[in-house]
Short mmCIF file of C-alpha atoms in Angstrom, two decimals:
data_model
loop_
_atom_site.label_atom_id
_atom_site.label_comp_id
_atom_site.label_asym_id
_atom_site.label_seq_id
_atom_site.Cartn_x
_atom_site.Cartn_y
_atom_site.Cartn_z
CA MET A 1 -60.39 80.49 100.85
CA PHE A 2 -58.77 79.84 96.88
CA LYS A 3 -55.75 78.45 95.63
CA GLU A 4 -54.03 80.22 92.19
CA LYS A 5 -55.09 79.77 89.11
CA ILE A 6 -54.21 76.56 86.98
CA SER A 7 -52.90 76.51 84.11
CA CYS A 8 -53.37 73.56 81.84
CA CYS A 9 -56.53 70.91 81.32
CA PRO A 10 -56.21 68.92 84.61
CA ALA A 11 -57.59 65.72 82.78
CA CYS A 12 -55.74 66.07 78.91
CA GLY A 13 -53.42 68.44 80.01
CA GLY A 14 -53.42 70.37 77.10
CA GLN A 15 -53.53 74.61 77.56
CA ALA A 16 -56.28 75.40 75.43
CA ILE A 17 -58.82 76.43 78.44
CA GLY A 18 -60.88 79.34 79.19
CA PHE A 19 -63.36 80.72 81.10
CA TRP A 20 -67.47 79.18 80.95
CA LEU A 21 -69.61 80.20 83.74
CA LYS A 22 -70.09 81.40 87.12
CA LYS A 23 -71.54 79.50 89.74
CA GLU A 24 -73.00 80.91 93.24
CA LYS A 25 -73.58 79.52 96.28
CA SER A 26 -73.64 80.29 99.79
CA GLY A 27 -73.15 84.00 98.26
CA VAL A 28 -69.67 82.84 97.41
CA ILE A 29 -69.24 82.97 93.78
CA TYR A 30 -67.19 80.09 91.86
CA ASP A 31 -65.19 80.14 88.53
CA LEU A 32 -65.63 77.34 86.23
CA TRP A 33 -63.37 77.18 83.21
CA LYS A 34 -63.76 74.81 80.23
CA CYS A 35 -61.21 72.77 78.17
CA SER A 36 -61.38 73.52 74.05
CA THR A 37 -59.73 70.22 73.59
CA CYS A 38 -61.31 67.35 75.48
CA GLN A 39 -64.23 69.59 76.94
CA THR A 40 -63.65 68.71 80.25
CA GLY A 41 -64.92 71.59 82.92
CA PHE A 42 -62.62 72.58 85.96
CA MET A 43 -63.40 75.04 88.85
CA ASN A 44 -60.52 77.67 88.60
CA PRO A 45 -58.97 78.93 90.87
CA GLN A 46 -59.76 75.55 93.29
CA PRO A 47 -60.92 75.63 96.90
CA THR A 48 -58.12 75.12 99.31
CA LYS A 49 -57.65 71.99 100.61
CA LYS A 50 -58.79 72.97 104.31
CA PHE A 51 -61.86 74.77 103.30
CA LEU A 52 -63.06 71.37 101.12
CA ALA A 53 -62.44 69.35 104.23
CA SER A 54 -64.58 71.60 106.52
CA VAL A 55 -66.72 70.35 103.79
CA TYR A 56 -66.09 66.56 103.63
CA ALA A 57 -66.17 66.39 107.78
CA ARG A 58 -70.11 66.40 106.65
CA SER A 59 -70.45 64.13 104.28
CA GLY A 60 -69.72 63.61 100.40
CA HIS A 61 -72.77 62.67 99.87
CA GLY A 62 -74.07 66.80 101.41
CA LEU A 63 -75.49 65.94 104.53
CA SER A 64 -75.64 69.10 106.99
CA GLU A 65 -76.98 66.47 110.18
CA PRO A 66 -76.15 62.69 111.06
CA ILE A 67 -78.70 59.97 108.71
CA SER A 68 -79.48 56.87 110.04
CA TYR A 69 -79.13 53.26 108.60
CA PRO A 70 -83.06 52.47 108.68
CA GLU A 71 -83.43 56.07 106.96
CA VAL A 72 -80.44 55.33 104.08
CA LEU A 73 -82.64 52.08 103.47
CA ARG A 74 -85.84 53.59 104.03
CA ARG A 75 -84.55 55.48 100.84
CA GLU A 76 -82.82 53.10 98.57
CA GLU A 77 -85.78 50.82 99.03
CA GLU A 78 -87.97 53.49 97.74
CA TYR A 79 -85.90 54.52 94.76
CA PRO A 80 -83.19 51.69 94.52
CA ASN A 81 -80.34 53.34 92.90
CA ALA A 82 -77.11 52.65 95.14
CA THR A 83 -77.77 48.72 94.98
CA VAL A 84 -77.87 48.45 91.54
CA ASP A 85 -75.09 51.10 90.39
CA SER A 86 -72.67 48.92 92.78
CA GLU A 87 -74.20 45.70 91.66
CA ARG A 88 -73.35 46.62 87.83
CA LEU A 89 -70.16 48.69 88.66
CA VAL A 90 -68.62 45.50 90.80
CA SER A 91 -70.15 42.92 88.46
CA TRP A 92 -69.18 44.34 84.94
CA ALA A 93 -65.48 44.81 86.54
CA ILE A 94 -65.41 40.68 87.54
CA ASN A 95 -66.32 40.75 83.49
CA TYR A 96 -63.72 42.25 83.10
CA MET A 97 -60.28 40.94 84.88
CA GLY A 98 -57.79 38.71 83.59
CA GLY A 99 -58.81 35.42 85.05
CA GLY A 100 -62.18 36.17 86.43
CA ARG A 101 -62.75 35.79 90.08
CA ASN A 102 -61.32 33.88 92.36
CA ASN A 103 -61.03 33.49 96.58
CA GLN A 104 -57.36 35.49 96.88
CA GLN A 105 -58.83 38.79 95.34
CA TYR A 106 -59.13 41.91 97.02
CA ALA A 107 -60.87 45.35 96.11
CA ILE A 108 -60.54 48.76 97.32
CA ASP A 109 -63.74 51.28 97.13
CA ILE A 110 -62.43 55.05 97.55
CA GLY A 111 -64.67 57.58 98.77
CA SER A 112 -67.33 54.38 99.85
CA GLY A 113 -69.65 56.81 101.28
CA PHE A 114 -72.93 54.42 102.93
CA GLY A 115 -71.42 51.71 101.66
CA PHE A 116 -73.56 50.13 98.66
CA PHE A 117 -70.40 49.44 97.28
CA SER A 118 -68.35 48.12 99.44
CA ARG A 119 -71.30 45.52 100.04
CA ALA A 120 -71.75 44.45 96.33
CA ALA A 121 -67.89 43.38 96.22
CA LEU A 122 -67.85 41.62 99.91
CA GLN A 123 -71.11 40.17 98.36
CA SER A 124 -69.03 38.88 95.17
CA GLY A 125 -66.36 37.51 97.49
CA PHE A 126 -63.47 40.29 97.35
CA LYS A 127 -61.46 41.14 100.79
CA VAL A 128 -62.80 44.71 100.48
CA LYS A 129 -60.97 47.74 102.14
CA SER A 130 -62.55 51.08 102.22
CA ILE A 131 -61.29 54.95 102.55
CA ASN A 132 -64.14 57.53 103.25
CA PRO A 133 -63.54 61.12 104.94
CA GLY A 134 -67.25 61.52 106.00
CA LYS A 135 -67.87 60.54 109.48
CA TRP A 136 -72.11 60.01 109.27
CA GLU A 137 -71.48 58.13 105.84
CA ASN A 138 -69.08 56.24 107.57
CA GLN A 139 -71.14 55.42 110.68
CA VAL A 140 -73.92 54.02 108.42
CA PHE A 141 -71.17 52.45 106.36
CA ALA A 142 -70.18 50.43 109.67
CA GLU A 143 -73.92 49.12 110.32
CA MET A 144 -74.53 47.62 106.97
CA ASN A 145 -70.64 46.24 106.43
CA GLY A 146 -69.97 45.47 110.12
CA PHE A 147 -66.71 47.34 109.40
CA SER A 148 -65.25 50.71 109.67
CA PRO A 149 -64.08 52.64 106.21
CA ILE A 150 -60.57 54.21 107.23
CA PRO A 151 -61.89 58.11 107.81
CA ALA A 152 -59.22 59.65 106.01
CA PHE A 153 -58.14 60.94 101.65
CA PHE A 154 -56.32 58.56 99.73
CA GLU A 155 -54.26 60.98 98.46
CA ASP A 156 -53.28 61.30 102.42
CA LEU A 157 -52.41 57.08 102.95
CA ASP A 158 -49.75 55.16 102.27
CA LEU A 159 -50.41 51.72 101.82
CA GLN A 160 -47.81 50.36 102.41
CA GLY A 161 -47.03 48.05 99.28
CA GLU A 162 -50.99 46.64 99.03
CA LYS A 163 -52.10 45.50 95.95
CA PHE A 164 -55.74 45.11 94.44
CA ASP A 165 -57.19 43.37 91.84
CA LEU A 166 -60.60 45.77 91.83
CA VAL A 167 -60.44 49.63 92.70
CA ILE A 168 -64.04 50.83 93.04
CA LEU A 169 -64.57 55.18 92.34
CA SER A 170 -67.76 55.67 92.32
CA GLN A 171 -68.50 59.81 92.26
CA VAL A 172 -65.56 60.46 93.46
CA LEU A 173 -62.92 61.70 90.74
CA GLU A 174 -64.77 64.77 90.14
CA HIS A 175 -64.14 65.90 93.68
CA ILE A 176 -60.14 65.24 92.91
CA GLU A 177 -58.10 67.97 92.91
CA LYS A 178 -55.18 66.94 91.09
CA PRO A 179 -56.57 63.01 89.16
CA TYR A 180 -53.52 62.69 87.22
CA ASP A 181 -51.34 62.17 90.19
CA PHE A 182 -54.58 60.42 92.31
CA LEU A 183 -55.09 57.81 89.38
CA VAL A 184 -50.87 57.02 89.24
CA LYS A 185 -50.88 56.59 93.01
CA ILE A 186 -54.17 53.96 92.10
CA ARG A 187 -51.89 52.74 89.16
CA GLU A 188 -49.20 51.78 91.28
CA ILE A 189 -51.31 50.47 94.04
CA ILE A 190 -53.80 47.58 91.31
CA LYS A 191 -52.65 44.39 89.98
CA PRO A 192 -51.84 43.16 86.45
CA GLY A 193 -55.44 42.10 85.38
CA GLY A 194 -56.54 44.33 87.54
CA ILE A 195 -60.09 46.86 87.00
CA LEU A 196 -60.38 50.65 87.90
CA ALA A 197 -63.97 50.45 87.70
CA ILE A 198 -65.48 54.62 87.51
CA ALA A 199 -69.04 56.83 87.82
CA VAL A 200 -68.34 60.17 87.49
CA PRO A 201 -71.12 62.84 86.30
CA ASN A 202 -70.90 64.11 82.61
CA VAL A 203 -70.02 67.13 81.98
CA ASN A 204 -72.13 66.99 77.97
CA SER A 205 -75.10 66.18 79.99
CA ILE A 206 -78.54 67.03 78.28
CA PHE A 207 -79.11 68.52 82.47
CA VAL A 208 -75.86 70.10 82.18
CA LYS A 209 -76.85 72.35 78.96
CA ILE A 210 -80.14 72.58 79.92
CA LEU A 211 -79.63 74.17 83.57
CA ARG A 212 -76.12 74.95 83.21
CA ASP A 213 -75.90 77.76 86.24
CA LYS A 214 -78.98 77.39 87.27
CA ASP A 215 -79.33 74.04 88.98
CA ASN A 216 -76.67 73.08 91.65
CA GLY A 217 -76.93 69.56 91.27
CA CYS A 218 -75.78 69.34 87.82
CA LEU A 219 -72.27 71.11 88.33
CA TRP A 220 -71.78 70.84 92.00
CA VAL A 221 -70.16 73.35 93.88
CA PRO A 222 -68.04 73.83 95.40
CA GLU A 223 -67.64 69.94 95.99
CA HIS A 224 -67.07 69.08 92.66
CA LEU A 225 -63.64 70.55 91.34
CA ILE A 226 -63.48 68.44 87.86
CA HIS A 227 -66.63 67.97 84.96
CA PHE A 228 -65.62 64.87 82.72
CA SER A 229 -66.09 64.34 79.27
CA LYS A 230 -65.64 61.14 77.42
CA LEU A 231 -62.35 63.01 75.93
CA GLY A 232 -61.72 64.11 78.96
CA LEU A 233 -61.97 60.61 81.38
CA LYS A 234 -59.90 58.78 78.27
CA ALA A 235 -57.10 61.33 78.20
CA LEU A 236 -56.66 61.03 81.25
CA LEU A 237 -56.65 57.41 81.68
CA SER A 238 -54.54 56.54 79.00
CA ARG A 239 -52.08 59.91 80.09
CA THR A 240 -51.76 57.73 83.52
CA GLY A 241 -51.53 54.21 82.15
CA PHE A 242 -55.02 52.86 81.61
CA GLU A 243 -56.73 51.82 78.67
CA ILE A 244 -60.28 51.90 78.84
CA GLN A 245 -62.58 48.25 78.36
CA ARG A 246 -65.37 49.73 78.07
CA HIS A 247 -67.31 53.22 78.49
CA ILE A 248 -71.71 53.41 79.39
CA TYR A 249 -73.60 56.38 79.86
CA LEU A 250 -76.14 56.06 82.42
CA SER A 251 -79.36 58.10 83.19
CA ARG A 252 -81.67 57.99 86.05
CA ILE A 253 -83.88 60.88 87.53
CA PRO A 254 -85.18 59.95 91.09
CA TYR A 255 -88.77 58.27 91.12
CA PHE A 256 -89.65 60.99 94.06
CA SER A 257 -88.71 64.07 92.83
CA LEU A 258 -92.13 65.32 91.48
CA SER A 259 -93.84 63.58 94.41
CA ASN A 260 -91.49 65.22 96.75
CA LYS A 261 -92.09 68.26 95.59
CA LEU A 262 -95.85 68.30 95.79
CA LYS A 263 -95.55 66.53 99.09
CA LEU A 264 -97.33 63.67 98.41
CA THR A 265 -98.12 60.21 100.86
CA GLY A 266 -99.63 57.20 100.59
CA PHE A 267 -101.03 55.77 96.83
CA LYS A 268 -100.86 59.47 94.93
CA ARG A 269 -97.04 59.48 96.09
CA ASN A 270 -96.95 55.93 94.98
CA ALA A 271 -98.91 56.47 91.66
CA VAL A 272 -96.17 59.17 90.84
CA ASN A 273 -93.51 57.49 91.44
CA PHE A 274 -94.68 55.34 88.84
CA GLY A 275 -95.61 57.57 86.69
CA VAL A 276 -92.08 59.25 86.99
CA LYS A 277 -90.13 55.94 86.49
CA VAL A 278 -91.80 55.21 83.04
CA LEU A 279 -92.21 58.31 81.39
CA GLN A 280 -88.22 59.19 81.98
CA TYR A 281 -87.31 55.66 80.37
CA LEU A 282 -87.35 56.18 76.92
CA PRO A 283 -85.93 60.23 76.64
CA LEU A 284 -83.35 59.34 79.18
CA LYS A 285 -82.22 56.24 76.78
CA ILE A 286 -82.28 58.65 74.16
CA CYS A 287 -80.23 60.62 76.19
CA ASN A 288 -77.75 58.42 76.87
CA LEU A 289 -77.59 57.21 73.12
CA THR A 290 -76.53 60.05 71.80
CA GLY A 291 -73.41 61.43 74.79
CA THR A 292 -76.20 63.82 76.33
CA GLY A 293 -76.42 61.20 79.00
CA ILE A 294 -76.34 61.73 83.26
CA MET A 295 -73.29 59.65 83.86
CA HIS A 296 -70.22 57.83 82.97
CA ASN A 297 -69.59 54.29 84.02
CA LEU A 298 -66.63 52.65 82.91
CA TRP A 299 -63.72 50.20 83.55
CA ALA A 300 -60.22 50.59 82.87
CA SER A 301 -57.37 48.05 82.74
CA PRO A 302 -54.01 49.40 83.03
CA LYS A 303 -51.36 49.26 80.30
CA ASN A 304 -48.44 45.94 80.17
CA SER A 305 -46.40 49.58 80.29
CA GLN A 306 -43.93 51.23 82.29
CA LEU A 307 -45.56 53.69 84.83
CA PRO A 308 -45.99 57.16 83.80
#
């Protein structure tokens, strides 16, 4: 079920690593280690690829059963999370592209999930290729976008020399066993002047600091193999031939979290959802400003140097 322990940080490559904490899920104990150089956390040892494949055969969203396209849209209407995030990630990527947008540009959405980010790229005029191993997500994706993702892992694909102007990695990099090798492969398929757009959880978020091993939503095991800091992301991207153009912290709590727990419906549910939306704004804004926001969003371009 587990591989041998790794001896260096998967982000910065340093060897100043040590035990951090334990996480339990479904009766299995997972050890998390941390790098004292870049503050990146990571599972050590990591689960085998065969075990993780059995998890992702269901879904990267942790689904235990299929979900319908109308239900995905209903949830998104109540809490417009993926729509907002995808439009921001794609539109800001266009701003940092050398030469801007034209009608001949191509995007690849790796770990495309339900399809919101591919949809945003399509709506911005890109020709899109999508890759995702989750069969239930892919069913929703096909209804949303009119085509199906390649049902595979990016690491296993031979793209036969294809090049892309935009590479989308939304909540994917934390799932990758060897992020260095993964980004080197991405560096090989991205065009000069292209942009790599990344969204990934922040290991230094306020919720990780407070909850640590008490809530699996903050340090999600076994799917999340790496827990990135800003320093770790900067080091990893630099090592693999990228330069960060912009980095921000982003925080948002689902408005319906409290109403779900209270099992509210109708007017009461809408009122509580609105209250949660308003009350979270200032505290989470402070988190973003102090580096304890929930998510990293960043946009990186390939350096002019040779591939690493």
